[in-house]
Tab-separated table of C-alpha atoms in Angstrom:
chain	number	residue	atom	x	y	z
A	185	MET	CA	43.404	135.642	115.004
A	186	PRO	CA	47.189	135.957	114.518
A	187	TYR	CA	48.197	137.848	117.470
A	188	ILE	CA	46.408	135.353	119.859
A	189	GLU	CA	48.182	132.643	118.299
A	190	SER	CA	51.353	134.537	118.639
A	191	LEU	CA	50.411	134.482	122.238
A	192	GLN	CA	50.073	131.061	122.547
A	193	VAL	CA	53.082	130.127	120.775
A	194	PHE	CA	55.265	132.592	122.987
A	195	VAL	CA	53.648	131.047	126.109
A	196	ARG	CA	54.355	127.318	125.025
A	197	VAL	CA	57.748	128.297	123.892
A	198	VAL	CA	58.797	129.791	127.307
A	199	GLU	CA	57.004	126.547	129.057
A	200	LEU	CA	58.588	123.783	127.123
A	201	GLY	CA	61.966	125.774	126.446
A	202	SER	CA	62.098	125.623	122.693
A	203	ILE	CA	60.456	126.969	119.624
A	204	THR	CA	60.297	123.390	117.975
A	205	SER	CA	58.322	121.893	121.093
A	206	GLY	CA	56.248	125.058	121.482
A	207	GLY	CA	55.023	124.675	117.764
A	208	ARG	CA	54.595	120.975	118.218
A	209	ASP	CA	52.450	121.495	121.022
A	210	LEU	CA	50.096	123.636	118.761
A	211	ARG	CA	50.607	121.803	115.675
A	212	LEU	CA	52.711	124.310	114.162
A	213	THR	CA	55.595	123.538	111.789
A	214	PRO	CA	58.989	125.105	113.588
A	215	ALA	CA	59.145	127.617	110.960
A	216	VAL	CA	55.631	129.118	111.709
A	217	ALA	CA	56.282	129.065	115.172
A	218	SER	CA	59.570	130.867	114.894
A	219	LYS	CA	57.657	133.512	112.546
A	220	ARG	CA	54.854	133.917	115.328
A	221	ILE	CA	57.654	134.805	117.950
A	222	LYS	CA	59.388	137.360	115.409
A	223	GLU	CA	56.059	138.981	114.583
A	224	LEU	CA	55.397	139.204	118.410
A	225	GLU	CA	58.724	140.732	119.042
A	226	ALA	CA	58.190	143.364	116.122
A	227	HIS	CA	54.997	144.374	117.390
A	228	LEU	CA	56.324	144.899	120.725
A	229	GLY	CA	59.385	146.559	119.673
A	230	VAL	CA	61.341	144.320	122.342
A	231	ARG	CA	63.554	141.207	122.312
A	232	LEU	CA	61.566	138.541	124.010
A	233	PHE	CA	64.042	135.588	124.135
A	234	ASN	CA	68.067	135.285	124.446
A	235	ARG	CA	69.148	132.727	121.629
A	236	THR	CA	72.089	130.510	121.602
A	237	THR	CA	72.737	127.341	119.619
A	238	ARG	CA	71.435	125.285	122.759
A	239	SER	CA	68.831	126.889	124.082
A	240	ILE	CA	66.039	129.853	124.301
A	241	ILE	CA	65.933	131.602	127.718
A	242	PRO	CA	63.127	134.621	127.946
A	243	THR	CA	64.578	138.178	128.598
A	244	GLU	CA	63.860	139.893	131.737
A	245	VAL	CA	60.964	141.781	129.636
A	246	GLY	CA	60.252	138.331	127.975
A	247	GLN	CA	59.730	136.699	131.348
A	248	ARG	CA	57.544	139.680	132.495
A	249	PHE	CA	55.429	139.379	129.528
A	250	TYR	CA	54.910	135.698	129.954
A	251	GLU	CA	53.393	136.050	133.423
A	252	GLU	CA	51.043	138.732	131.862
A	253	ALA	CA	50.441	136.836	128.437
A	254	LYS	CA	49.344	133.852	130.439
A	255	LYS	CA	46.654	135.526	132.299
A	256	VAL	CA	45.025	136.951	129.398
A	257	LEU	CA	45.124	133.504	127.773
A	258	ASP	CA	43.426	131.995	131.078
A	259	SER	CA	40.727	134.683	130.856
A	260	LEU	CA	40.053	134.382	127.307
A	261	GLU	CA	39.787	130.592	127.751
A	262	ALA	CA	37.409	131.419	130.775
A	263	ALA	CA	35.318	133.818	128.502
A	264	GLU	CA	35.066	131.310	125.650
A	265	ALA	CA	33.798	128.903	128.489
A	266	VAL	CA	30.926	131.303	129.856
A	267	VAL	CA	29.829	131.794	126.176
A	268	ALA	CA	29.910	128.066	125.693
A	269	ASN	CA	27.565	127.384	128.548
A	270	PHE	CA	24.771	129.491	126.781
A	271	SER	CA	24.911	127.455	123.785
A	272	ASP	CA	25.467	124.458	125.509
A	273	ARG	CA	27.412	122.873	122.822
A	274	PRO	CA	30.941	121.355	123.693
A	275	ARG	CA	33.279	122.680	121.353
A	276	GLY	CA	37.463	122.990	121.107
A	277	VAL	CA	40.377	121.082	121.862
A	278	ILE	CA	40.464	119.024	124.917
A	279	ARG	CA	44.346	118.384	126.107
A	280	VAL	CA	44.313	115.063	127.934
A	281	THR	CA	46.955	112.839	129.645
A	282	ALA	CA	46.823	109.338	130.827
A	283	PRO	CA	49.161	106.507	132.007
A	284	LEU	CA	50.190	104.342	128.971
A	285	GLY	CA	48.139	101.078	130.002
A	286	VAL	CA	44.887	102.956	130.933
A	287	GLY	CA	45.074	105.500	128.195
A	288	ARG	CA	45.789	102.733	125.437
A	289	ARG	CA	43.176	100.305	126.529
A	290	ILE	CA	40.659	102.575	128.199
A	291	ILE	CA	40.768	105.926	127.214
A	292	ALA	CA	41.915	106.239	123.746
A	293	PRO	CA	39.497	103.732	122.239
A	294	LEU	CA	36.613	105.897	123.642
A	295	VAL	CA	37.891	109.008	122.135
A	296	PRO	CA	36.651	108.673	118.513
A	297	GLU	CA	33.193	107.835	119.919
A	298	PHE	CA	33.129	110.826	121.849
A	299	VAL	CA	34.283	113.052	119.223
A	300	LYS	CA	31.456	111.365	116.989
A	301	ALA	CA	29.116	112.293	119.704
A	302	TYR	CA	30.534	116.006	120.008
A	303	PRO	CA	31.825	116.961	116.468
A	304	GLU	CA	33.034	120.160	117.280
A	305	THR	CA	35.531	118.886	119.680
A	306	GLU	CA	39.245	117.791	119.241
A	307	VAL	CA	41.016	115.570	121.627
A	308	GLN	CA	44.603	115.909	122.050
A	309	MET	CA	46.223	112.899	123.965
A	310	ARG	CA	49.433	112.589	125.535
A	311	LEU	CA	50.326	109.214	127.172
A	312	SER	CA	52.973	108.697	129.832
A	313	ASP	CA	53.492	106.814	133.173
A	314	ARG	CA	55.424	109.825	134.364
A	315	ALA	CA	53.775	112.082	136.564
A	316	VAL	CA	52.984	115.552	134.810
A	317	ASP	CA	51.912	118.875	136.066
A	318	LEU	CA	48.290	119.567	134.934
A	319	MET	CA	48.626	123.240	135.473
A	320	SER	CA	52.284	123.896	133.978
A	321	GLU	CA	51.492	121.787	130.939
A	322	ARG	CA	48.024	123.524	130.308
A	323	LEU	CA	46.354	120.050	130.229
A	324	ASP	CA	42.594	119.909	130.793
A	325	VAL	CA	42.396	116.437	132.429
A	326	ALA	CA	44.619	113.979	133.642
A	327	PHE	CA	43.733	110.292	134.447
A	328	PHE	CA	45.395	108.210	136.666
A	329	VAL	CA	45.305	104.692	138.324
A	330	GLY	CA	46.774	105.074	141.792
A	331	VAL	CA	46.256	107.173	144.994
A	332	PRO	CA	46.378	110.669	143.712
A	333	LYS	CA	48.107	113.301	146.016
A	334	ASP	CA	46.331	116.068	147.741
A	335	SER	CA	45.978	119.131	145.528
A	336	ASN	CA	43.604	121.898	144.503
A	337	LEU	CA	42.289	120.354	141.435
A	338	LYS	CA	38.888	118.513	141.385
A	339	LEU	CA	38.955	114.949	141.512
A	340	ARG	CA	36.404	112.274	139.753
A	341	ARG	CA	36.606	109.044	140.947
A	342	ILE	CA	35.572	106.629	138.177
A	343	ALA	CA	36.259	103.107	139.454
A	344	GLU	CA	38.143	101.066	142.077
A	345	VAL	CA	40.443	98.965	140.307
A	346	ASP	CA	41.764	95.469	141.636
A	347	ARG	CA	45.178	94.664	141.602
A	348	VAL	CA	47.045	91.429	141.226
A	349	LEU	CA	50.409	89.932	141.546
A	350	VAL	CA	51.185	87.907	138.249
A	351	ALA	CA	53.632	86.035	136.749
A	352	ALA	CA	54.442	83.667	133.740
A	353	PRO	CA	53.880	79.678	134.045
A	354	ASP	CA	57.569	79.553	133.319
A	355	TYR	CA	58.746	81.887	136.033
A	356	ILE	CA	56.960	79.651	138.458
A	357	ALA	CA	58.170	76.610	137.164
A	358	GLU	CA	61.916	77.851	137.458
A	359	HIS	CA	61.295	80.022	140.934
A	360	GLY	CA	58.243	78.586	142.509
A	361	ALA	CA	55.326	80.662	143.473
A	362	PRO	CA	55.816	83.104	146.457
A	363	SER	CA	53.803	81.773	149.287
A	364	SER	CA	53.966	84.870	151.879
A	365	PRO	CA	54.956	88.364	151.899
A	366	GLN	CA	58.512	87.384	153.317
A	367	ASP	CA	59.010	84.816	150.492
A	368	LEU	CA	58.075	87.552	148.033
A	369	LEU	CA	60.957	89.785	149.536
A	370	LYS	CA	63.605	87.064	149.828
A	371	ASN	CA	63.176	84.622	146.925
A	372	HIS	CA	61.785	86.628	144.037
A	373	ASN	CA	62.293	89.091	141.275
A	374	CYS	CA	60.090	91.647	141.600
A	375	LEU	CA	59.442	93.999	138.483
A	376	LEU	CA	58.977	97.658	139.414
A	377	LEU	CA	57.481	100.599	137.819
A	378	ARG	CA	60.105	103.696	138.604
A	379	TYR	CA	60.606	107.041	137.397
A	380	PRO	CA	61.702	110.287	139.230
A	381	ARG	CA	59.230	111.213	142.012
A	382	SER	CA	57.384	107.770	141.428
A	383	PRO	CA	55.168	106.714	144.085
A	384	GLU	CA	55.337	103.022	143.649
A	385	TYR	CA	58.645	101.999	145.464
A	386	PHE	CA	56.774	99.893	147.539
A	387	TRP	CA	53.864	97.305	147.374
A	388	GLN	CA	50.874	97.170	149.679
A	389	LEU	CA	49.565	93.873	150.338
A	390	GLN	CA	46.090	92.848	151.885
A	391	THR	CA	47.054	90.363	154.714
A	392	ALA	CA	44.859	88.636	157.685
A	393	SER	CA	46.565	91.278	159.675
A	394	GLY	CA	45.909	94.403	157.608
A	395	LEU	CA	47.647	96.051	155.167
A	396	ARG	CA	51.436	95.637	154.725
A	397	LYS	CA	53.663	97.538	152.923
A	398	LEU	CA	56.783	95.651	151.241
A	399	GLU	CA	59.817	97.455	150.056
A	400	VAL	CA	60.243	95.052	147.100
A	401	SER	CA	63.188	94.841	144.869
A	402	GLY	CA	64.097	93.498	141.601
A	403	LYS	CA	66.752	93.314	138.901
A	404	PHE	CA	64.819	95.373	136.506
A	405	ASP	CA	62.753	98.373	136.604
A	406	ALA	CA	61.042	100.801	134.067
A	407	ASP	CA	59.129	103.696	133.650
A	408	ASP	CA	56.808	102.239	131.155
A	409	SER	CA	54.193	99.857	132.737
A	410	ASP	CA	53.892	98.004	129.465
A	411	VAL	CA	57.390	97.062	129.731
A	412	LEU	CA	56.778	95.446	132.819
A	413	THR	CA	53.858	93.480	131.554
A	414	GLU	CA	56.626	92.129	128.706
A	415	TRP	CA	58.958	90.926	131.189
A	416	ALA	CA	56.373	89.202	133.425
A	417	LEU	CA	54.939	87.433	129.886
A	418	ALA	CA	58.918	86.434	129.277
A	419	GLY	CA	59.237	85.031	132.555
A	420	HIS	CA	61.583	87.265	133.951
A	421	GLY	CA	59.813	88.197	137.334
A	422	ILE	CA	56.606	89.210	139.420
A	423	ALA	CA	54.215	92.346	138.269
A	424	ASN	CA	51.734	94.235	140.193
A	425	LYS	CA	49.466	94.973	137.720
A	426	PRO	CA	45.597	96.292	137.623
A	427	ARG	CA	43.698	93.382	136.702
A	428	PHE	CA	41.938	95.153	133.467
A	429	ASP	CA	45.471	95.838	132.140
A	430	ILE	CA	46.496	92.100	131.991
A	431	ALA	CA	42.846	90.526	131.808
A	432	GLN	CA	43.686	89.126	128.423
A	433	HIS	CA	46.678	87.224	129.537
A	434	LEU	CA	45.005	86.100	132.785
A	435	ALA	CA	42.542	84.514	130.231
A	436	SER	CA	44.798	82.905	128.061
A	437	GLY	CA	46.910	81.413	130.967
A	438	ALA	CA	50.153	83.489	129.559
A	439	LEU	CA	50.073	84.967	133.149
A	440	VAL	CA	48.747	83.536	136.454
A	441	GLN	CA	47.995	85.179	139.751
A	442	VAL	CA	50.031	84.325	142.699
A	443	MET	CA	49.591	85.180	146.364
A	444	GLU	CA	45.854	85.168	145.819
A	445	ASP	CA	44.995	85.197	149.635
A	446	THR	CA	47.249	88.524	150.132
A	447	PRO	CA	46.606	90.291	146.935
A	448	PRO	CA	47.793	94.053	146.466
A	449	SER	CA	45.329	96.792	147.785
A	450	PRO	CA	43.171	98.161	145.175
A	451	SER	CA	43.811	101.506	143.143
A	452	ILE	CA	41.722	104.320	142.299
A	453	PHE	CA	40.943	104.770	138.755
A	454	GLY	CA	40.110	108.545	138.078
A	455	CYS	CA	40.981	111.865	136.656
A	456	LEU	CA	42.046	115.271	137.639
A	457	TYR	CA	41.023	118.647	136.344
A	458	PRO	CA	41.174	122.382	137.472
A	459	HIS	CA	38.240	123.920	139.254
A	460	ARG	CA	37.768	126.352	136.724
A	461	LYS	CA	37.043	123.565	134.185
A	462	LEU	CA	33.777	122.966	135.764
A	463	GLN	CA	32.177	125.700	133.475
A	464	ASP	CA	33.751	124.533	130.468
A	465	PRO	CA	30.857	122.420	128.521
A	466	LYS	CA	33.830	120.425	126.551
A	467	VAL	CA	35.508	119.423	129.819
A	468	ARG	CA	32.587	118.621	131.750
A	469	ALA	CA	30.886	116.374	128.893
A	470	PHE	CA	34.260	114.748	128.348
A	471	VAL	CA	34.624	113.937	131.971
A	472	ASP	CA	31.065	112.504	132.314
A	473	PHE	CA	31.367	110.605	128.954
A	474	MET	CA	34.744	108.970	130.115
A	475	THR	CA	33.263	108.347	133.757
A	476	GLU	CA	30.373	106.244	132.427
A	477	ARG	CA	32.078	104.097	129.636
A	478	GLY	CA	35.586	103.804	131.251
A	479	GLN	CA	33.981	102.444	134.750
A	480	ARG	CA	32.064	99.629	132.631
A	481	ALA	CA	35.720	98.960	130.719
A	482	VAL	CA	37.390	98.424	134.332
A	483	VAL	CA	34.887	96.734	136.064
A	484	THR	CA	34.147	94.183	133.037
A	485	PRO	CA	37.227	94.309	131.132
A	486	SER	CA	37.012	92.355	127.894
């Protein structure tokens, strides 16, 4: 269906801001994506984009057409989901996003098993510790570890995730282990996960008097949680990590838990997806599959 593909390319080019990115998102080469845009412009008899050497911006008519084309694609997707319900055979592409740690260690290893069970499906994964907009990026499912913000999305809680404060033995030998929240604030280098609009600018610990929010600080921060683990392993500071994420390092002794009497408050491991996806068999099957197996992987990490 060349015309539908052209609409899909056009919509993603508008949303991602370049023909290369829009084509890549749909697994098309830049040349094919550019051809689809030209075919669409020829069919409509209008110019959809203003092009410069540095940017591609929709024209006024292009912006109006984008708004209507998006509705068409959403309606087509909903119609296909309704038909799929009659056969109850999950099929089609599932676009998934997840944080780096949980994506690499929990979700990605389960994807081949899911596709084997449902051979008419495809899974496209994007891993990032940054916040993503499920709707604007046209994703089906977003996994998270943390506390989700209120939204109009459907929430599936998979498991409660224990968190631990950890450091390498070398760090503790040089700096000592923190003995209290105040000691942690004054005398230790905390490794922080930070990115624009990051919610984790503080650590919340469970103390005898209740939850205590600490505005910790340190010399290093990164937008990749695995980088924090590497810094902790190298003895550069104390990290606040989900237990499943560093279970192997705790087991080997490469990292040790500190402040066990005042651990961080647990996080939620779950996923978000649009309400309209509830009627789509492939999304429903994927969420159910990952909930069952993901829960086991988090609660009893290897």
